JSON list of C-alpha atoms in Angstrom, two decimals:
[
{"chain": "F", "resi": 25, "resn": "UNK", "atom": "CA", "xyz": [-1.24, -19.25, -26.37]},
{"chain": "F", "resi": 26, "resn": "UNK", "atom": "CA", "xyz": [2.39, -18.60, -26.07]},
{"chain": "F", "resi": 27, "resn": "UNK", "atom": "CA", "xyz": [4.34, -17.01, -23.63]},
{"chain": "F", "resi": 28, "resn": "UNK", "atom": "CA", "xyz": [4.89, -13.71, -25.22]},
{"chain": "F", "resi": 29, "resn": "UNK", "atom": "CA", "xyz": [1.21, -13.66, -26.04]},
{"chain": "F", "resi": 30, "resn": "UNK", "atom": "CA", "xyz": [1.02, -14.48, -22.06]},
{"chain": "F", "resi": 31, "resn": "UNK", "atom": "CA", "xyz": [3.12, -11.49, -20.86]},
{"chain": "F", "resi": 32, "resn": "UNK", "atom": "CA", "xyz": [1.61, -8.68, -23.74]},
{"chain": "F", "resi": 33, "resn": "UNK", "atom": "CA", "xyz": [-1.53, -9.23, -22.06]},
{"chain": "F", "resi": 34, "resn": "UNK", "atom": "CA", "xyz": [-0.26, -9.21, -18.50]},
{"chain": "F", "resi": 35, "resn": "UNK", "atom": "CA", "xyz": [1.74, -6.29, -19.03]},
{"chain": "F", "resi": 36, "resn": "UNK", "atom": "CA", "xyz": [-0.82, -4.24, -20.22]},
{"chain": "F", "resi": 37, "resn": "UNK", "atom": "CA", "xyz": [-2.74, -4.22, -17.00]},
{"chain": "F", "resi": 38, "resn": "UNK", "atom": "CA", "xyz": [-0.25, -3.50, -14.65]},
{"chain": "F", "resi": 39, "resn": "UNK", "atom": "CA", "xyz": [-0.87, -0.12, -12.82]},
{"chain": "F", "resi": 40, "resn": "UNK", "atom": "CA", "xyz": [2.58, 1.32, -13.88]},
{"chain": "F", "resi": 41, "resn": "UNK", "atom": "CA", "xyz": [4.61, 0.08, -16.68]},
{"chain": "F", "resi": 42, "resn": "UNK", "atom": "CA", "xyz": [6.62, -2.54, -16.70]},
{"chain": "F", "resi": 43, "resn": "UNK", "atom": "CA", "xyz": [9.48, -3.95, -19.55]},
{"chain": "F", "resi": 44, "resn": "UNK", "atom": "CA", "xyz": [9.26, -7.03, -21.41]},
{"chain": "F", "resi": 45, "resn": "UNK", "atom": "CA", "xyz": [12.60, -7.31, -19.10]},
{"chain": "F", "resi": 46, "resn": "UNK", "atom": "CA", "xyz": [11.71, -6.77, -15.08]},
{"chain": "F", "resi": 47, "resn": "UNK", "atom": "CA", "xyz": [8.31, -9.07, -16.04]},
{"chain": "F", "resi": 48, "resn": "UNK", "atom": "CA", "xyz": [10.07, -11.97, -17.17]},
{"chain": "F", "resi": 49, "resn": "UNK", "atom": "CA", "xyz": [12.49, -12.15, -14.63]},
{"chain": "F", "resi": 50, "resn": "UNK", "atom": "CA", "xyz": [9.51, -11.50, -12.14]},
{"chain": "F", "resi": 51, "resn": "UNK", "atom": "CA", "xyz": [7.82, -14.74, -13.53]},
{"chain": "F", "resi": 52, "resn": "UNK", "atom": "CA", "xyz": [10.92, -16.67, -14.18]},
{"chain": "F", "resi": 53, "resn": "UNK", "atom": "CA", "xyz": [11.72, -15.83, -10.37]},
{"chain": "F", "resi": 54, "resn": "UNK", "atom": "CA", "xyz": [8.99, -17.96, -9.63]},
{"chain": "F", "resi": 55, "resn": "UNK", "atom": "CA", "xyz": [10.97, -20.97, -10.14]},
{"chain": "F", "resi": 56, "resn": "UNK", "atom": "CA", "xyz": [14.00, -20.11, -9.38]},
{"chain": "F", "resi": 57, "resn": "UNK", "atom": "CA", "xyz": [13.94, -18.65, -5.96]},
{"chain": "F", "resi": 58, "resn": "UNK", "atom": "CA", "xyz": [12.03, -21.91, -4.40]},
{"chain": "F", "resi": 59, "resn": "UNK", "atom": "CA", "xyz": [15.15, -23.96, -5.28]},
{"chain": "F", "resi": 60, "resn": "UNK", "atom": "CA", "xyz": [17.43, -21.65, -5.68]},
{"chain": "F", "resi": 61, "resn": "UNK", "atom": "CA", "xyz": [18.32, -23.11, -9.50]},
{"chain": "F", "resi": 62, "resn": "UNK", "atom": "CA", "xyz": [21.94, -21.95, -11.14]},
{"chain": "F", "resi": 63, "resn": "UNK", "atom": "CA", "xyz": [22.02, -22.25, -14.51]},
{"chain": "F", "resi": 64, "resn": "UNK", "atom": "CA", "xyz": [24.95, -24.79, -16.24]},
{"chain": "F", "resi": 65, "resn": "UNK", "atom": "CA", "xyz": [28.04, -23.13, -14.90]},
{"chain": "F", "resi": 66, "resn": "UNK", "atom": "CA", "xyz": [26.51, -22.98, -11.24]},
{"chain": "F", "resi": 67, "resn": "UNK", "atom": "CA", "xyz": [26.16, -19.18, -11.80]},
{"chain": "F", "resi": 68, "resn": "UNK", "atom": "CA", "xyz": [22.52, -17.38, -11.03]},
{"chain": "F", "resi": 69, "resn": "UNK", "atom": "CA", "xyz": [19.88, -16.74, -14.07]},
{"chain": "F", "resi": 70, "resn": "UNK", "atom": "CA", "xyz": [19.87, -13.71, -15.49]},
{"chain": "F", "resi": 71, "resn": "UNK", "atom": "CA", "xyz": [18.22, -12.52, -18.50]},
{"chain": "F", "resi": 72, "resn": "UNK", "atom": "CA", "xyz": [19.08, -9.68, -20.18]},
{"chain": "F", "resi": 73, "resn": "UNK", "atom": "CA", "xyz": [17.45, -7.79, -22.59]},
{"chain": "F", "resi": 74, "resn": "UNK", "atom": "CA", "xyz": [18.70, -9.54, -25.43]},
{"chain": "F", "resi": 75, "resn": "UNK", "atom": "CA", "xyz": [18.09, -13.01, -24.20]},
{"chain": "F", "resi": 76, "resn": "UNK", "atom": "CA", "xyz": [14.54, -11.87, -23.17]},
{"chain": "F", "resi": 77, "resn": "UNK", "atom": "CA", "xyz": [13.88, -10.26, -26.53]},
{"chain": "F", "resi": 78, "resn": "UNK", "atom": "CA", "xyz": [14.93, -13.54, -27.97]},
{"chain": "F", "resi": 79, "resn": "UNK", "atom": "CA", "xyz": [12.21, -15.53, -26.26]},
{"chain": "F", "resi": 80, "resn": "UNK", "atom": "CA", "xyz": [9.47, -13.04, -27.24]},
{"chain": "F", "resi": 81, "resn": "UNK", "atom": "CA", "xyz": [10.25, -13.26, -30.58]},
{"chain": "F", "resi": 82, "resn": "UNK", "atom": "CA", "xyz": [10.10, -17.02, -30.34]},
{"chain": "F", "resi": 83, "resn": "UNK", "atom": "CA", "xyz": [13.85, -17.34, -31.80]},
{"chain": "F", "resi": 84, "resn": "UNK", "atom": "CA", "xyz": [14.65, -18.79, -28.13]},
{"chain": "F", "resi": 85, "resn": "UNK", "atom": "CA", "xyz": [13.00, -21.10, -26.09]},
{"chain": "F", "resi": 86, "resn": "UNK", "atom": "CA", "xyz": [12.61, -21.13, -22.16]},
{"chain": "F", "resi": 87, "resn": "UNK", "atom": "CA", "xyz": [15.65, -22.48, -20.32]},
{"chain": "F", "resi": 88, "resn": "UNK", "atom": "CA", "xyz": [15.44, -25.66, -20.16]},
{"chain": "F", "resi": 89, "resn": "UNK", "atom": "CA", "xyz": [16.34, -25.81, -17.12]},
{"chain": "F", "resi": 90, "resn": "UNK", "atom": "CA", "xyz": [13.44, -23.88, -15.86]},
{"chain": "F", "resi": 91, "resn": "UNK", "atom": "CA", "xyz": [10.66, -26.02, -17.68]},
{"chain": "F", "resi": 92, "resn": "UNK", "atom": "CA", "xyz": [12.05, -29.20, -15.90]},
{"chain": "F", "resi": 93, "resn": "UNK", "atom": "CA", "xyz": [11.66, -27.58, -12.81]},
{"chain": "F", "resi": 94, "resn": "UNK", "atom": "CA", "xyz": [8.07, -26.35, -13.49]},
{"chain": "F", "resi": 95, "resn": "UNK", "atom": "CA", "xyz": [6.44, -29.13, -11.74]},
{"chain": "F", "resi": 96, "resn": "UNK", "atom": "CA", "xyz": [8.47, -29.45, -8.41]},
{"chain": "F", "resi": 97, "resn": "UNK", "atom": "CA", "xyz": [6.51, -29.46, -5.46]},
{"chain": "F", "resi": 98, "resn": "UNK", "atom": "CA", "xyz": [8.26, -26.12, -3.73]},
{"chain": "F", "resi": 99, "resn": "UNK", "atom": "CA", "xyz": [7.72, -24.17, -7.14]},
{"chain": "F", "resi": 100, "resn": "UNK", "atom": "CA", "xyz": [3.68, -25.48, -7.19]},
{"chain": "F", "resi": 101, "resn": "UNK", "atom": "CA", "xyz": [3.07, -25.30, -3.52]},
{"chain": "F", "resi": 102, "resn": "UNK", "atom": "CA", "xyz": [4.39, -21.30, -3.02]},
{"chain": "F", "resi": 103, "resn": "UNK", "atom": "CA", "xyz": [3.29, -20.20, -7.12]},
{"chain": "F", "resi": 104, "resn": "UNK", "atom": "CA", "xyz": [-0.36, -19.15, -5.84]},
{"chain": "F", "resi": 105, "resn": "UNK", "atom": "CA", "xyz": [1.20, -16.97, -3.65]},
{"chain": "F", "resi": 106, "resn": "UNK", "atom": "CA", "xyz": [3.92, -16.07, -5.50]},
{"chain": "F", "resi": 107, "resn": "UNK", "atom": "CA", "xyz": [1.75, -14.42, -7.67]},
{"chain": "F", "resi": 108, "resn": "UNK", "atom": "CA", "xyz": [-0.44, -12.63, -5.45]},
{"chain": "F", "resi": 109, "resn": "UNK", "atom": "CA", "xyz": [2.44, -10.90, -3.86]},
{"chain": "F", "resi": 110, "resn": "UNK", "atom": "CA", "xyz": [4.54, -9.77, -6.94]},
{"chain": "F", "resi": 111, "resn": "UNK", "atom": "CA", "xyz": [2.17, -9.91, -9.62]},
{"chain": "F", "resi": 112, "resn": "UNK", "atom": "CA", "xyz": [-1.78, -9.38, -8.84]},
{"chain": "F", "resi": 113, "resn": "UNK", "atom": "CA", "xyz": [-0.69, -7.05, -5.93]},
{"chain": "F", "resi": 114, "resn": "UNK", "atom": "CA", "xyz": [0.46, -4.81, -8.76]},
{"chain": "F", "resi": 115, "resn": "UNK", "atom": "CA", "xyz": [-2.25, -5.07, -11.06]},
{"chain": "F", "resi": 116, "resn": "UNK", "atom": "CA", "xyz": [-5.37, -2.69, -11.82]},
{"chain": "F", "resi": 117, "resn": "UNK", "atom": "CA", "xyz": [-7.88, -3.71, -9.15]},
{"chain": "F", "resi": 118, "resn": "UNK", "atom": "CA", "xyz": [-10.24, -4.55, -11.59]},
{"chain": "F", "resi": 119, "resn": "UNK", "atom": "CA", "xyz": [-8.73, -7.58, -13.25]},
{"chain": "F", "resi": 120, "resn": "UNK", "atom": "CA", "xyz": [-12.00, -9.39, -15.12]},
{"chain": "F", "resi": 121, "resn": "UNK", "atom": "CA", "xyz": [-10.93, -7.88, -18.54]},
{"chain": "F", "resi": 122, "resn": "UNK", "atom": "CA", "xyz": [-7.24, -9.54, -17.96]},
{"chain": "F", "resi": 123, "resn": "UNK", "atom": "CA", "xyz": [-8.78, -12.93, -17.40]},
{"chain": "F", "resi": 124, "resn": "UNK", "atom": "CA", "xyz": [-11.35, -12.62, -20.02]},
{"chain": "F", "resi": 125, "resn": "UNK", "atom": "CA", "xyz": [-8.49, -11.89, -22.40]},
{"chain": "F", "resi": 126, "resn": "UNK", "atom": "CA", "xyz": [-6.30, -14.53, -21.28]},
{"chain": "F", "resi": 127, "resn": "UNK", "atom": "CA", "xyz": [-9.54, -16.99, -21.91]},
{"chain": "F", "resi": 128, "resn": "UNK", "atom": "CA", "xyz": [-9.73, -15.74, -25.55]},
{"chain": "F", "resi": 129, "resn": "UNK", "atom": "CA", "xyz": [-6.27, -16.95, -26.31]},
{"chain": "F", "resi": 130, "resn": "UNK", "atom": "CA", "xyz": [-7.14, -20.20, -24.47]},
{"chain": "F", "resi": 131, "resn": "UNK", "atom": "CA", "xyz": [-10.05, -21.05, -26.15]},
{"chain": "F", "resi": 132, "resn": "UNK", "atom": "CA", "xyz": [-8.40, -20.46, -29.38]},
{"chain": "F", "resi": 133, "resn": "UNK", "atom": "CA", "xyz": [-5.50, -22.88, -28.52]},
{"chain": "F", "resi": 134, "resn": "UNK", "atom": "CA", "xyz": [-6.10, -25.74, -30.32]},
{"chain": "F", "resi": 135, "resn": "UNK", "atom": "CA", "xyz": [-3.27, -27.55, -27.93]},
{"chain": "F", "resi": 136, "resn": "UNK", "atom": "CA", "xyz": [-5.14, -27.54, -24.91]},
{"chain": "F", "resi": 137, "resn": "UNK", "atom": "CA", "xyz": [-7.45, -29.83, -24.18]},
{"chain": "F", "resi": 138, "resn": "UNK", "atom": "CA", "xyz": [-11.47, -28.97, -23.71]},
{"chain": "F", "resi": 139, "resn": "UNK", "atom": "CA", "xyz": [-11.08, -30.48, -19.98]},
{"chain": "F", "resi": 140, "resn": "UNK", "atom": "CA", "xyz": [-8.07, -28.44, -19.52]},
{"chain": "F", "resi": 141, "resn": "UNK", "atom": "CA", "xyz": [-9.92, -25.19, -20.85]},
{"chain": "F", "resi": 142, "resn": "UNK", "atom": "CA", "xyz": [-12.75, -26.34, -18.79]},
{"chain": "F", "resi": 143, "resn": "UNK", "atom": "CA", "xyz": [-10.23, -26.30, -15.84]},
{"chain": "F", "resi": 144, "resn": "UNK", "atom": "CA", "xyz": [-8.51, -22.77, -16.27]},
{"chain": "F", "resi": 145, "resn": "UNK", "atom": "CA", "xyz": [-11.97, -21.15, -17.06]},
{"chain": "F", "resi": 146, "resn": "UNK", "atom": "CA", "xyz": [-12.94, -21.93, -13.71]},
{"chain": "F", "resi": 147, "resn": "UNK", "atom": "CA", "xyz": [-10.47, -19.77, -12.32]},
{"chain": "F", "resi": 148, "resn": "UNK", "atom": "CA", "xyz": [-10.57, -17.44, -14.81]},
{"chain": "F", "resi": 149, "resn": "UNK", "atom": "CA", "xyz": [-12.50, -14.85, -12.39]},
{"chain": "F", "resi": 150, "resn": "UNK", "atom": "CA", "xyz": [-11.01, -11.72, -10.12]},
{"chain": "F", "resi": 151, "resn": "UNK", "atom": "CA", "xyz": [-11.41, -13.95, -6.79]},
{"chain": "F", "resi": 152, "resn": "UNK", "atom": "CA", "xyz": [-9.31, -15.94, -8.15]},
{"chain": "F", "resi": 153, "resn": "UNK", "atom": "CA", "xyz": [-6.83, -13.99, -10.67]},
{"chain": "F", "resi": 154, "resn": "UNK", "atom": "CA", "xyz": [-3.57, -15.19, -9.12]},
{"chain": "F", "resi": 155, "resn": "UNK", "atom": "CA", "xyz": [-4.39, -19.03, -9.07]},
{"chain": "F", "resi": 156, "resn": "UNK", "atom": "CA", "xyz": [-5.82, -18.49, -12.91]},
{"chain": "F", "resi": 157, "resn": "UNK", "atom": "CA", "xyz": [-2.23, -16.70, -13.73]},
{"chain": "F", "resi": 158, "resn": "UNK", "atom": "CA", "xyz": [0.20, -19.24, -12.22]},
{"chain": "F", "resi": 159, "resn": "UNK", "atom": "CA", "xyz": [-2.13, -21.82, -14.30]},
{"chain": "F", "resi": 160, "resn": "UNK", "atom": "CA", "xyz": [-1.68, -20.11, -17.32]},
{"chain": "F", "resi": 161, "resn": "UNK", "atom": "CA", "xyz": [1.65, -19.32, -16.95]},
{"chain": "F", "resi": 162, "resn": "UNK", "atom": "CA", "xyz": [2.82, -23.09, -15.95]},
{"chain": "F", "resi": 163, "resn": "UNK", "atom": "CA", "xyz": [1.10, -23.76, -19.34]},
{"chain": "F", "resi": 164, "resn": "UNK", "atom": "CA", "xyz": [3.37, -21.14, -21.25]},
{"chain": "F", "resi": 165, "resn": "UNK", "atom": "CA", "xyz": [6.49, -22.46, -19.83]},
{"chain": "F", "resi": 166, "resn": "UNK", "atom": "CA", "xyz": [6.37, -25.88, -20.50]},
{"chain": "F", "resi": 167, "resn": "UNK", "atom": "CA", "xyz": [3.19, -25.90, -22.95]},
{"chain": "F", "resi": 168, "resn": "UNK", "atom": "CA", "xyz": [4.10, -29.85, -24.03]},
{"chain": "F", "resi": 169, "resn": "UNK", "atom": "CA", "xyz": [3.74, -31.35, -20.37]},
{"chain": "F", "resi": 170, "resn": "UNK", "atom": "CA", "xyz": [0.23, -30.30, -19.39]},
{"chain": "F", "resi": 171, "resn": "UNK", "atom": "CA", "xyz": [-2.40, -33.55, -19.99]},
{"chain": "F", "resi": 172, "resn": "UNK", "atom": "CA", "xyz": [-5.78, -33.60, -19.75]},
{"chain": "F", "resi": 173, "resn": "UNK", "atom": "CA", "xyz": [-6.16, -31.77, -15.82]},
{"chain": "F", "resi": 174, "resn": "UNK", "atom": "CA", "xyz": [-3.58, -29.27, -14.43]},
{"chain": "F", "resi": 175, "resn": "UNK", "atom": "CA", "xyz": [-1.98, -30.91, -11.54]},
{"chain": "F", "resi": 176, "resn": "UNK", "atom": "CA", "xyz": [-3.72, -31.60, -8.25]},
{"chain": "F", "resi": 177, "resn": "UNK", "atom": "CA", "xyz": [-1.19, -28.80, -6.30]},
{"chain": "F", "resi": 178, "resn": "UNK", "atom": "CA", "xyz": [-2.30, -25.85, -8.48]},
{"chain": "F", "resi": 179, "resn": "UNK", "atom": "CA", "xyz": [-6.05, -27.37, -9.48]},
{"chain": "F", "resi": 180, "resn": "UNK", "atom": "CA", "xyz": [-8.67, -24.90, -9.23]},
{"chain": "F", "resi": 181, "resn": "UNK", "atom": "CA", "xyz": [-10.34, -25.07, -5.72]},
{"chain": "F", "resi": 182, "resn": "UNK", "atom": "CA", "xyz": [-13.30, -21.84, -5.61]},
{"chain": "F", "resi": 183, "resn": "UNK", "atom": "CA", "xyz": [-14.56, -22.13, -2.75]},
{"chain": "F", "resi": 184, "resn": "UNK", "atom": "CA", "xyz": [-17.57, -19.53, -3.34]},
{"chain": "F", "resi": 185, "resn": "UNK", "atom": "CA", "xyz": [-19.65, -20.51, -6.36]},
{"chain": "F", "resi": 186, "resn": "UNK", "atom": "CA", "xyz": [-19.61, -18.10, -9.60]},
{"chain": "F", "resi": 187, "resn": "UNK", "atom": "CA", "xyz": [-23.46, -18.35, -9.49]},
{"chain": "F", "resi": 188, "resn": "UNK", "atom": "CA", "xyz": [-24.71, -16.56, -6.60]},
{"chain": "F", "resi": 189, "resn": "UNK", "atom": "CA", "xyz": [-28.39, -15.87, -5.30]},
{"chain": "F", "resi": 190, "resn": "UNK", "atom": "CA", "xyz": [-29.39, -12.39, -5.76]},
{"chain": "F", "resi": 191, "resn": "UNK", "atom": "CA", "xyz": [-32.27, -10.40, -4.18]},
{"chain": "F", "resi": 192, "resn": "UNK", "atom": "CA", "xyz": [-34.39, -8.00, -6.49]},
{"chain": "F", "resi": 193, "resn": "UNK", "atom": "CA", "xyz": [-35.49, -4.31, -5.21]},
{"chain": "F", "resi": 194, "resn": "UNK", "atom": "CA", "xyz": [-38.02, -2.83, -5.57]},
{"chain": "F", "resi": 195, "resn": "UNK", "atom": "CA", "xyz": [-37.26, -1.03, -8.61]},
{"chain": "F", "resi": 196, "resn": "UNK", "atom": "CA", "xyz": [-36.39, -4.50, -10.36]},
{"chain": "F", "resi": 197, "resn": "UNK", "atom": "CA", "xyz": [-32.91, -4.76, -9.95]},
{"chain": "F", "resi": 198, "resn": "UNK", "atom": "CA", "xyz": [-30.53, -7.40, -8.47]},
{"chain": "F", "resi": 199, "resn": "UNK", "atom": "CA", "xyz": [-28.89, -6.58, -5.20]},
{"chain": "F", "resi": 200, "resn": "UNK", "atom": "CA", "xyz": [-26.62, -8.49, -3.17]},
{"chain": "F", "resi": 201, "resn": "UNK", "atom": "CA", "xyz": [-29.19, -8.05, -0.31]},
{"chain": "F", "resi": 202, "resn": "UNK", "atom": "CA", "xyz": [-32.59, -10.06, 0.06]},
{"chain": "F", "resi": 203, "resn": "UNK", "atom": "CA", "xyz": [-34.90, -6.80, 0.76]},
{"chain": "F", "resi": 204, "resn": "UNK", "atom": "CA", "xyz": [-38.29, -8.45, 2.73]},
{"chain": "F", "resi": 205, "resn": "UNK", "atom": "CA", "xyz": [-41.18, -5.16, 2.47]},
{"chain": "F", "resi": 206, "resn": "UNK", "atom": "CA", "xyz": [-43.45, -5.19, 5.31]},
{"chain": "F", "resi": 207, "resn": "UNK", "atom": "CA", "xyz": [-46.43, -7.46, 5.24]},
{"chain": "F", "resi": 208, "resn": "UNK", "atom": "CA", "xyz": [-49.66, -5.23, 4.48]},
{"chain": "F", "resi": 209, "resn": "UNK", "atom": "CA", "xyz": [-52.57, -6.92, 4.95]},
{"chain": "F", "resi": 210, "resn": "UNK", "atom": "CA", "xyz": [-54.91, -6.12, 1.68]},
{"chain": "F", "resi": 211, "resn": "UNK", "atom": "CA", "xyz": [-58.03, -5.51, 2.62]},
{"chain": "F", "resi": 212, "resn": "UNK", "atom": "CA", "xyz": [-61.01, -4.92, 0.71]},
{"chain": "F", "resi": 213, "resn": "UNK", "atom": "CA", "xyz": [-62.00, -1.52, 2.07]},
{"chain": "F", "resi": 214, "resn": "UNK", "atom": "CA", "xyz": [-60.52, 1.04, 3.44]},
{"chain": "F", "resi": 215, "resn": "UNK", "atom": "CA", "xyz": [-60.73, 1.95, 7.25]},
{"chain": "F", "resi": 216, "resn": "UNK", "atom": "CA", "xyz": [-63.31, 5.05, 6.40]},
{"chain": "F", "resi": 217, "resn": "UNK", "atom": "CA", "xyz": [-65.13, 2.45, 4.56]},
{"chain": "F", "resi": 218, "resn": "UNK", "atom": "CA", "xyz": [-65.08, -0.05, 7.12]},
{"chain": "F", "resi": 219, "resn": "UNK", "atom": "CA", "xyz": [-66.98, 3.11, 9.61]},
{"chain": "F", "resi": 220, "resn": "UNK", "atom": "CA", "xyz": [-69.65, 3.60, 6.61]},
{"chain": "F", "resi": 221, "resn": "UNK", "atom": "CA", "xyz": [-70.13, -0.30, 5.81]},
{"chain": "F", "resi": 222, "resn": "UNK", "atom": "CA", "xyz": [-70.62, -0.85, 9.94]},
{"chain": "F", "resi": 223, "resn": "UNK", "atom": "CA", "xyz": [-72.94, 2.11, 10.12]},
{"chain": "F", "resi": 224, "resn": "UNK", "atom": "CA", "xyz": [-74.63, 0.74, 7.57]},
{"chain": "F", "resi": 225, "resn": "UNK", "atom": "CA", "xyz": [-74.80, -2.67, 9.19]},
{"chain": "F", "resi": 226, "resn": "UNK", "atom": "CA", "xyz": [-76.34, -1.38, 12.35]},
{"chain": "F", "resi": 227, "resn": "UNK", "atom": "CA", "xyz": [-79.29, 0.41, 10.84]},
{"chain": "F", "resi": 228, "resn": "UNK", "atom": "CA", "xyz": [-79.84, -2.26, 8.83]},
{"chain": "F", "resi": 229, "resn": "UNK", "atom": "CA", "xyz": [-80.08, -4.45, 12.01]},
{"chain": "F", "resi": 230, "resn": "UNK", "atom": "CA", "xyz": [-82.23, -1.68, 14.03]},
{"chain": "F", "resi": 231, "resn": "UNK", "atom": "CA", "xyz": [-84.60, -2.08, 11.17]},
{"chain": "F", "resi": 232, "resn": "UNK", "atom": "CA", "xyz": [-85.25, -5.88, 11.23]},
{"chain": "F", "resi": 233, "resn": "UNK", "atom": "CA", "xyz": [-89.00, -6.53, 11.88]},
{"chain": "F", "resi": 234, "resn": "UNK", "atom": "CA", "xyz": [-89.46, -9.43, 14.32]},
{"chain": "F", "resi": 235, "resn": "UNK", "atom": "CA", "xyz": [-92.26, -11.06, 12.93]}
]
């Protein structure tokens, strides 16, 4: 997966529209405003259109400067966050079909690892969209650096499990709720059978012969 395959998928999902353009610098942003990087002459980053069209097309490579800097402890520790804010937050609230098509260009990524895969698709769920984003997108920045595990800062942690008990109703389908039906005692007659059985019962006593 590159990282214009990275942003045509991200893109698409947004809930307004968004340019090749503002997105980058959105996600470049990520690593620059935590340590306030300049680029060579000491001046800020910015990419115009041109440059950013460039790195789509793959005729221009990430600053360099920005995949050194990938790993620093400020960019890891705020990137979560980072990308709930100014990313998820502007997303379709439904986000499982972004994640499942991220994982499609993973898993066909002969470059990263099956541990690593293993790794990403565990955050590769709507509870956890922005931590499965800023893992993806450290990987699309600086694609030759990632071994066998992400790094411990930005490792998947879920807290809730993906498999979940569910309750069944009592039309057969799965709810979120456990439903308990009142205990009925089955008997085996009914109450007006239970009057005609003891009726029955006490003439057959009156009859007894005492012999």
């Amino acid at each position: 997966m590159t990282f214009a395959d990275y942003v045509n998928v991200l893109k698409k999902h947004f809930k307004q529209s968004i340019s090749n353009n503002e997105l980058c610098g959105i996600l470049f942003d990520a690593i620059i405003t935590p340590l306030n990087l300049k680029n060579r002459n000491g001046e800020d980053f910015i990419f115009d259109k041109a440059e950013v069209s460039r790195i789509m097309n793959g005729k221009k490579k990430i600053p360099t400067a920005l995949q050194e800097h990938i790993w620093d402890k400020p960019v890891l520790d705020g990137l979560e966050k980072y990308f709930e804010i100014n990313i998820v937050a502007e997303l379709v609230p439904d986000t499982s079909d972004l994640c499942h098509q991220l994982m499609n260009l993973i898993e066909q990524d002969e470059n990263i690892s099956p541990a690593h895969k293993a790794t990403l698709h565990l955050s590769a769920n709507p509870k956890s969209t922005a931590l499965f984003l800023a893992e993806a997108f450290i990987y699309v920045v600086k694609p030759d650096s990632i071994s066998e595990t992400i790094k411990p800062s930005v490792k998947a942690v879920i807290e809730k499990p993906i498999l979940k008990i569910c309750g069944i109703t009592a039309t057969n389908e799965l709810s979120d709720k456990i439903e308990v039906v009142r205990f009925h005692p089955k008997h085996e007659y009914t109450l007006a059978e239970y009057e005609v059985r003891i009726r029955q019962l006490y003439e057959e006593i009156a009859n007894f012969q005492v012999g």
